[in-house]
Coordinates of C-alpha atoms in Angstrom, one line a residue:
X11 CA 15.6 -10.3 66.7
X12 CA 16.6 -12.2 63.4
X13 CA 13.0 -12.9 62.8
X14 CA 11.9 -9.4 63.0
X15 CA 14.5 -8.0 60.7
X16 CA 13.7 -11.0 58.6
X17 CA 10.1 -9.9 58.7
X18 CA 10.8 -6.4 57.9
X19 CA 12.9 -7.2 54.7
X20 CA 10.1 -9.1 53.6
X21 CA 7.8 -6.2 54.0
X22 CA 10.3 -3.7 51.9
X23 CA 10.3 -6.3 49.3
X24 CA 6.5 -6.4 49.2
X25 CA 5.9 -2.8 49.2
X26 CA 7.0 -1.3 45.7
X27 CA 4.9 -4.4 44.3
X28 CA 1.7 -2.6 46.3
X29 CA 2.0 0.7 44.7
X30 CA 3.3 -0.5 41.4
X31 CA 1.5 -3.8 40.9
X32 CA 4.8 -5.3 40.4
X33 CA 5.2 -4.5 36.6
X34 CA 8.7 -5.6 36.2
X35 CA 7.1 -9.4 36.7
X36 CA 4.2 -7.8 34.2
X37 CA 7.0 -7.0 31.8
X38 CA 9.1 -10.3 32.1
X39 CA 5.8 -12.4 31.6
X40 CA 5.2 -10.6 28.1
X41 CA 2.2 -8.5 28.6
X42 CA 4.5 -5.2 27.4
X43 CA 3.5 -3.9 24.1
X44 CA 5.4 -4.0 21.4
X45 CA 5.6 -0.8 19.9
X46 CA 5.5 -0.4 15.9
X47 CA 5.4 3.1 14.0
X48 CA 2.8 3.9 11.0
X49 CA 4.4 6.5 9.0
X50 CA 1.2 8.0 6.3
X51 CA 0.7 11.5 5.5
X52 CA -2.9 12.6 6.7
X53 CA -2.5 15.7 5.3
X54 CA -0.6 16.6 1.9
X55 CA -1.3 16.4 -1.8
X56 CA -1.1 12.4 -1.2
X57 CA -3.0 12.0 1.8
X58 CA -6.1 10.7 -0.2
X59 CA -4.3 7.7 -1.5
X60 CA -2.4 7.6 2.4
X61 CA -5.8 7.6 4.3
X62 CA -6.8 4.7 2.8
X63 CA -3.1 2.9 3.7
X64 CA -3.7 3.7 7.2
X65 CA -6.8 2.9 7.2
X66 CA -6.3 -0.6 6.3
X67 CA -2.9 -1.0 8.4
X68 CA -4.9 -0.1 11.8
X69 CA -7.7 -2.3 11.0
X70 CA -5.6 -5.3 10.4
X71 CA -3.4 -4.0 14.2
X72 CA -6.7 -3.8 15.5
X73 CA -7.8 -7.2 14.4
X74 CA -4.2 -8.7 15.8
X75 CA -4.8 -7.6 19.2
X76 CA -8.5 -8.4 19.3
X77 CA -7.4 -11.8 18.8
X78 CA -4.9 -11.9 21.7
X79 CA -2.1 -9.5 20.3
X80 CA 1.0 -11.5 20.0
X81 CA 1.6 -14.5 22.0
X82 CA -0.2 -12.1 24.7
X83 CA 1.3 -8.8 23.8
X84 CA -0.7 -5.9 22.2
X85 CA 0.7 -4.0 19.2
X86 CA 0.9 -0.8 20.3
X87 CA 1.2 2.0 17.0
X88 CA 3.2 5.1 17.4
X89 CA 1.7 7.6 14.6
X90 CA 3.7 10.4 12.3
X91 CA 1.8 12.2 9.8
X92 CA 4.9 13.2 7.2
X93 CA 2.5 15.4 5.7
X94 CA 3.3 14.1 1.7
X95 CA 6.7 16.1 2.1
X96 CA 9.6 12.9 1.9
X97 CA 12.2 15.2 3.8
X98 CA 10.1 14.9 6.8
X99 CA 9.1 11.3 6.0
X100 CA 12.9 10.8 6.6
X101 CA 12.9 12.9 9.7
X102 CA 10.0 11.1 11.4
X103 CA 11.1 7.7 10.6
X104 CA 14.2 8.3 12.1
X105 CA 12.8 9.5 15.2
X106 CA 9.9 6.9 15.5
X107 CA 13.7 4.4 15.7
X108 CA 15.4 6.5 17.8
X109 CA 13.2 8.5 20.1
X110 CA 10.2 6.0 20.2
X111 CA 12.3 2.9 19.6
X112 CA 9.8 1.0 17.4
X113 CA 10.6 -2.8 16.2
X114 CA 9.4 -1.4 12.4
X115 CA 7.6 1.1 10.2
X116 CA 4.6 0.5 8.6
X117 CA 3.8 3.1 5.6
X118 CA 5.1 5.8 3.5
X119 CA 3.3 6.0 0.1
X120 CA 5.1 7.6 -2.3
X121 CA 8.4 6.2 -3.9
X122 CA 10.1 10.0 -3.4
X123 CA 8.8 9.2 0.5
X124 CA 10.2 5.4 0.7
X125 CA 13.3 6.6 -0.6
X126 CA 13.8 9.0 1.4
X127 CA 13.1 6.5 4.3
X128 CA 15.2 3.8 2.9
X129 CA 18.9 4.6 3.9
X130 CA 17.6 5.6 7.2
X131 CA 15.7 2.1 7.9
X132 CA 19.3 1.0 6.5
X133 CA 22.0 2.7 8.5
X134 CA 19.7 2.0 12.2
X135 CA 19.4 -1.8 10.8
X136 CA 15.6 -1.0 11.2
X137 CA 12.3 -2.1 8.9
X138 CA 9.8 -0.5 6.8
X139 CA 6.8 -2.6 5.9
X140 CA 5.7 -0.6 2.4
X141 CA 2.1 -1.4 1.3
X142 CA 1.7 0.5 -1.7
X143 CA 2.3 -0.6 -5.4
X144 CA 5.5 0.6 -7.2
X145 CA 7.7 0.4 -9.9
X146 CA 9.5 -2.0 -8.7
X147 CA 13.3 -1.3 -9.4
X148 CA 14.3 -1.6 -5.7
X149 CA 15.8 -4.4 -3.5
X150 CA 16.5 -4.0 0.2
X151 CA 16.8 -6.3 3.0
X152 CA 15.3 -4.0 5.5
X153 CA 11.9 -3.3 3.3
X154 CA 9.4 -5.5 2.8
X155 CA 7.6 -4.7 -0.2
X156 CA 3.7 -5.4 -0.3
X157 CA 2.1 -3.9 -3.0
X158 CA 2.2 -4.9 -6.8
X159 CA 5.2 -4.4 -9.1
X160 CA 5.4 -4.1 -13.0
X161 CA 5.3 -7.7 -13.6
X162 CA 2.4 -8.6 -11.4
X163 CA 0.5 -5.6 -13.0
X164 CA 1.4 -3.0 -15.4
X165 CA 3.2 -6.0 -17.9
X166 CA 0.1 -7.9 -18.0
X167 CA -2.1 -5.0 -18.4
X168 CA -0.3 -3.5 -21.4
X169 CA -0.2 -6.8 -23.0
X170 CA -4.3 -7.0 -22.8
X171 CA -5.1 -3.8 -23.8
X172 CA -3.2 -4.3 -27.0
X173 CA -5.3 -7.6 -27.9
X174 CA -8.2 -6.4 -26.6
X175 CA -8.7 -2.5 -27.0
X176 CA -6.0 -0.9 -29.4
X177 CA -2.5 -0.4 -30.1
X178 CA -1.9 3.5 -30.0
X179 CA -1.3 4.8 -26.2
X180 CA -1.5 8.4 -25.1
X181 CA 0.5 8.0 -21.7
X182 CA 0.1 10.3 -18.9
X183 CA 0.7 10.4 -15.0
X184 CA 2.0 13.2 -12.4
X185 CA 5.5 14.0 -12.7
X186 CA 7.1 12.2 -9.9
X187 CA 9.2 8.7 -10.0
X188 CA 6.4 6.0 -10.1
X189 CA 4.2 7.2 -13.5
X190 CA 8.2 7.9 -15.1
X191 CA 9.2 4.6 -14.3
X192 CA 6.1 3.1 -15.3
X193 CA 5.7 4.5 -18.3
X194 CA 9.6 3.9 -19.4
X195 CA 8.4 0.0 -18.9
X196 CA 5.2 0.4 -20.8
X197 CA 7.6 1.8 -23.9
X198 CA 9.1 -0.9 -24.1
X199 CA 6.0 -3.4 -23.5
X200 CA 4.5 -1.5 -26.1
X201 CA 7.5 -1.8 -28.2
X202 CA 7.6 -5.7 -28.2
X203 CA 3.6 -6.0 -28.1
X204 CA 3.7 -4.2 -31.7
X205 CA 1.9 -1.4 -30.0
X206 CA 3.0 2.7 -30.4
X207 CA 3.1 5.6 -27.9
X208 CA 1.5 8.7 -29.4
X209 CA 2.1 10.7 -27.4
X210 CA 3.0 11.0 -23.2
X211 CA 2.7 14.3 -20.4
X212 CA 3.2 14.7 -17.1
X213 CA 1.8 17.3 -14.8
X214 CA 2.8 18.3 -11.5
X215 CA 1.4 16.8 -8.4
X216 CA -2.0 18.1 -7.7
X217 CA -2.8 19.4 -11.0
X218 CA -6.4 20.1 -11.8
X219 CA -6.4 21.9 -15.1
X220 CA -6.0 19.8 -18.2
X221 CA -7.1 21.9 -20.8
X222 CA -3.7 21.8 -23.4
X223 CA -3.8 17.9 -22.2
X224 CA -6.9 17.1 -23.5
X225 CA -5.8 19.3 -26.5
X226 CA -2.8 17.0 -27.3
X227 CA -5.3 13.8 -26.8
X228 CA -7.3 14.8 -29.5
X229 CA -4.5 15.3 -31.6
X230 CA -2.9 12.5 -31.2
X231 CA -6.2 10.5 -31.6
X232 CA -5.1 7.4 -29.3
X233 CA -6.9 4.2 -28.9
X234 CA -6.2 3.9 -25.0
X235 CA -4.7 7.3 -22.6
X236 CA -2.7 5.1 -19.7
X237 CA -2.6 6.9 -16.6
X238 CA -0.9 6.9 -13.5
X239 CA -2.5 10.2 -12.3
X240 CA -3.1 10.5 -8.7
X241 CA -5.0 12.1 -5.9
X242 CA -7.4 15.3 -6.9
X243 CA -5.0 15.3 -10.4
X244 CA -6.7 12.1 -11.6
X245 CA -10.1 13.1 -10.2
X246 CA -10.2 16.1 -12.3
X247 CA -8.9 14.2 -15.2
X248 CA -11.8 12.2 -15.7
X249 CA -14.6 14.9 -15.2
X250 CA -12.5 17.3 -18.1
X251 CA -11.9 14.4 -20.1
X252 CA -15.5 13.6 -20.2
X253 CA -17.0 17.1 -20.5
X254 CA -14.7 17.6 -23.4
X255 CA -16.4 14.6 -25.5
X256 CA -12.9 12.9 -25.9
X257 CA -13.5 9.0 -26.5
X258 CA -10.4 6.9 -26.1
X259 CA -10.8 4.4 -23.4
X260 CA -8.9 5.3 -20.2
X261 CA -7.0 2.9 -18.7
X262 CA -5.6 3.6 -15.5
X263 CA -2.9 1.6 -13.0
X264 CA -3.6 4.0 -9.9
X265 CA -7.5 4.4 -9.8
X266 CA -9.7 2.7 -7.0
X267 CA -13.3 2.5 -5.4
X268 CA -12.8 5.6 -3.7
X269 CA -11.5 7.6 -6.4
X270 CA -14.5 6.1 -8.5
X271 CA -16.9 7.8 -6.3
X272 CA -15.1 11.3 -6.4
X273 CA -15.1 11.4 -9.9
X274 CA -18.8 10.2 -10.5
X275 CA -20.3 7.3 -12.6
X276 CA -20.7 8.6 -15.9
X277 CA -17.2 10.1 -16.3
X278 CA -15.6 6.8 -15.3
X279 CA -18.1 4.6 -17.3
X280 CA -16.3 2.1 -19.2
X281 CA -12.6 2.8 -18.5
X282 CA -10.6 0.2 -17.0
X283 CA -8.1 -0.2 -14.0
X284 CA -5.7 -2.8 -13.2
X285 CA -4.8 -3.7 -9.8
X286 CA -4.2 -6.5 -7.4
X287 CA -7.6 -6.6 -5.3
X288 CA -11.0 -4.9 -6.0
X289 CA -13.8 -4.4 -3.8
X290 CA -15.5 -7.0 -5.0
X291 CA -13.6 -10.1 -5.7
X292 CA -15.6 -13.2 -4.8
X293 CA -14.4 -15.1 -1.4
X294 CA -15.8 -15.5 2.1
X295 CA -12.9 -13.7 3.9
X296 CA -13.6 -10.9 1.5
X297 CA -17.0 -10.7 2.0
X298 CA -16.4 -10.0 5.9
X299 CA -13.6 -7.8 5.3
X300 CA -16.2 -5.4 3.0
X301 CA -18.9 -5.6 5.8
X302 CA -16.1 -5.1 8.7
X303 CA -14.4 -1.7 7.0
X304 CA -18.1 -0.6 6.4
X305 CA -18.9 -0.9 10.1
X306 CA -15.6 0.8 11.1
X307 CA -14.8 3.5 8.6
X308 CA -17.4 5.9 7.9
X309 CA -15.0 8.7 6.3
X310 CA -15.9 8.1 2.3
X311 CA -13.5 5.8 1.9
X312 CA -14.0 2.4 0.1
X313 CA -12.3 -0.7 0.2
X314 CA -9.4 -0.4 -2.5
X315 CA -6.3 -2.0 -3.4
X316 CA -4.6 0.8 -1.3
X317 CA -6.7 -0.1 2.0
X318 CA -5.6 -3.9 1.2
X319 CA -2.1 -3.0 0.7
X320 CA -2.2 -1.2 4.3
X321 CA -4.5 -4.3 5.6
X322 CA -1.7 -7.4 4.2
X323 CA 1.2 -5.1 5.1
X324 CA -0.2 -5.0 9.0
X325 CA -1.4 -8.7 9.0
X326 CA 2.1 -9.7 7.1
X327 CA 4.1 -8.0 9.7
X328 CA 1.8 -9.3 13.4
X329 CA 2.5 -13.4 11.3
X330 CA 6.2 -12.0 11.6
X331 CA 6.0 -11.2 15.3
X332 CA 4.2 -14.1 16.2
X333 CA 7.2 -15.9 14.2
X334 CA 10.2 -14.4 15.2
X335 CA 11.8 -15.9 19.0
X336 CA 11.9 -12.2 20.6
X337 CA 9.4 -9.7 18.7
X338 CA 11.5 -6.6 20.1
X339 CA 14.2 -8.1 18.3
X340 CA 13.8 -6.6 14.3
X341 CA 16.7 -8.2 13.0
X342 CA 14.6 -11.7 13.9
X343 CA 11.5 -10.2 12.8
X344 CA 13.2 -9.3 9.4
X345 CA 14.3 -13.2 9.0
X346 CA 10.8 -14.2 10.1
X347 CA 9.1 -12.3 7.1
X348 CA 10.9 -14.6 4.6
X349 CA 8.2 -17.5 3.2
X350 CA 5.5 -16.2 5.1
X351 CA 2.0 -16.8 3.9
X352 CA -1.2 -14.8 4.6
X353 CA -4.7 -15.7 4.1
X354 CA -5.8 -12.5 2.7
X355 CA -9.0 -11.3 1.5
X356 CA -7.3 -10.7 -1.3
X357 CA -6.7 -14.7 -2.0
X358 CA -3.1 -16.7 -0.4
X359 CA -0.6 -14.4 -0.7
X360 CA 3.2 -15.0 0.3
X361 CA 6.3 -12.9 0.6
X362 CA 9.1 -14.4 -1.8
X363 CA 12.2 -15.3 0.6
X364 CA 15.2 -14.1 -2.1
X365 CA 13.7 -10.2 -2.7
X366 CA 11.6 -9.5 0.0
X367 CA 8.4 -9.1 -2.5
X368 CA 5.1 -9.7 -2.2
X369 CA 3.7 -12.6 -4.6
X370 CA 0.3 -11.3 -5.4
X371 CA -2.5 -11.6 -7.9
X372 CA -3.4 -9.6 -10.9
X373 CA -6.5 -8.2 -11.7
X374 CA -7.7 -6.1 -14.4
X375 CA -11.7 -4.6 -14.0
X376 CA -13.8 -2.7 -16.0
X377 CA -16.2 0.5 -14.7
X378 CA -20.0 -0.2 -15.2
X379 CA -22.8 2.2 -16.3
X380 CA -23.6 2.2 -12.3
X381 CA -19.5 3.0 -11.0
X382 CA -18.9 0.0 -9.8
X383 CA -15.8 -2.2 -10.9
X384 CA -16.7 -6.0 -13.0
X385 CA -13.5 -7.8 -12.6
X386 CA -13.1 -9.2 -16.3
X387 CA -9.4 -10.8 -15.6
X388 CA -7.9 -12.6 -12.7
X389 CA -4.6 -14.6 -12.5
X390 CA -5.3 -17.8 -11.9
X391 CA -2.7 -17.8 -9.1
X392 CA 0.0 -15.4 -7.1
X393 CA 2.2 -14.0 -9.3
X394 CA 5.6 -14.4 -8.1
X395 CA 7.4 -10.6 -8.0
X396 CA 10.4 -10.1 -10.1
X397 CA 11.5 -6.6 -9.0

């Protein structure tokens, strides 16, 4: 009798594991995905800069769990378009930590949209993973920052353009925080360089008519117009500054390969743009990288410093998973970013332990009578970020 109740137990035991293929052993051996949010407006005034940062943050996920995921475990990516309002960038992130319970955030564009995302990462002791360039007067402990900041980019920049081009600016950008902040800096970079603003407008997101603009430019007959236009603003920028015959140079801290190709080879001919990575910077692992975003996006886009800010912020955060003890854990994964080092297509790059900041390299190209970008300045190392 004992032997056939023992038998029987056995049996109940073994059953749930033939209709559920016993996960919870799944589970406990690692194979569950760990899940990680990608916050980017798709749609919006700033979803043609935001494509590109998804773009490049799935391809680098994509890559990670091609390779074996972490230590076994697939990254799996919970998606909320905020739709370039930062209200609802605020909103989503919030429910991506509460409702989807996410280890961290990858995205958000905008500095309007990452601070409007920043107290909530903070009170839920969450983590946003930014890839995009800003101005750079921010420290938190539960952002890491990936793209450029003033002194690994607009600094250096202004400083060259007054040796090389001229000393009279015309500064311009859309009227949000990034081109005020910027150009507040390049005042005072100006100001110490010996250089003079001659003039400086800012026009509301989206903007496509520059007609008293370009009137002012001619006026004030600058030497270099400075721009931190964005989107289908700086597009039509371009094409009405060239129609109208204007010919200081254009120099510009938020124009890529994709925006080239909006706006057209001969209206971009000659004009320069400073960034950390271009297209065509000269390593193997950059070579592959071009050839591998070819083969996989076929949506206009072009590999830009805004794809390889999405692209280092998702291959920065799966060397933090693979680092931290427990990967569900984001306090540990938070710890785990501090030092790290990335072999990026984009050269070594690190994130500086005391600030949470990407040490990246500077690069300043010029537009050629064919629209493509000849890199005519490159730090000779990372630049270490000094926010």
């Amino acid at each position: 009798m004992k032997k056939k109740l023992c038998a029987l137990l056995a049996c109940a035991v073994m059953l749930p594991c033939l209709f559920t293929g016993c996960s919870r052993g799944t589970e406990q051996s690692g194979a569950k995905p760990i899940k990680i949010g990608l916050l980017y407006s798709l749609s919006g005034v700033t979803s043609v800069s935001e494509k590109q940062l998804y773009n490049g943050t799935k391809l680098a996920i994509d890559e990670i769990n091609a390779s074996g995921g972490i230590n076994g475990r697939k990254i799996e990516t919970v998606f909320a378009d905020y739709a370039s309002d930062p209200a609802k960038a605020a909103d989503k992130a919030r429910r991506l930590i509460l409702d989807d319970k996410v280890t961290a955030i990858v995205g958000t564009c905008s500095s309007s949209a990452r601070q409007a995302v920043k107290p909530v990462v903070e009170q839920y002791k969450s983590l946003l993973v930014y890839p995009q360039s800003y101005e750079g007067q921010e420290e938190s402990k539960n952002i890491v920052y990936v793209g450029c900041i003033p002194n690994q980019q607009a600094e250096i920049f202004v400083n060259w353009l007054l040796k090389n081009v001229g000393k009279k600016f015309f500064l311009i950008g859309c009227d949000f925080v990034y081109p005020q902040v910027e150009n507040k800096l390049a005042k005072e970079y100006l100001a110490k360089g010996g250089g003079t603003v001659v003039g400086e407008e800012y026009v509301p997101y989206g903007s496509t008519d520059f007609s008293s603009v370009l009137n002012k430019i001619k006026t004030s007959n600058p030497d270099i117009v400075y721009s931190e236009l964005t989107g289908d603003s700086n597009v039509a920028f371009y094409k009405q500054y060239n129609a109208y015959g204007l010919k200081a140079t254009i120099a510009s801290l938020t124009t890529n390969e994709t925006v080239l190709k909006a706006i057209g080879k001969e209206a971009s001919k000659g004009s320069y743009i400073c960034v950390d990575y271009f297209k065509n910077v000269e390593n193997d692992l950059n070579k592959k990288f071009v050839q591998k975003y070819a083969e996989t996006y076929k949506d206009g886009t072009e590999p830009s410093y805004a794809v390889m800010g999405g692209y280092n912020a998702g291959l920065f955060l799966g060397e933090a998973l693979k680092k931290a003890a427990d990967p569900d854990n984001t306090q540990q994964v938070i710890e785990a970013f501090k030092g790290l080092k990335l072999d990026s297509p984009s050269g070594q790059i690190s994130i500086d332990p005391t600030n949470n900041h990407a040490a990246l390299y500077c690069r300043i190209g010029q537009v050629d009578e064919n629209g493509e970008i000849k890199v005519i300045y490159q730090s000779e190392q990372p630049i270490a970020p000094k926010p």
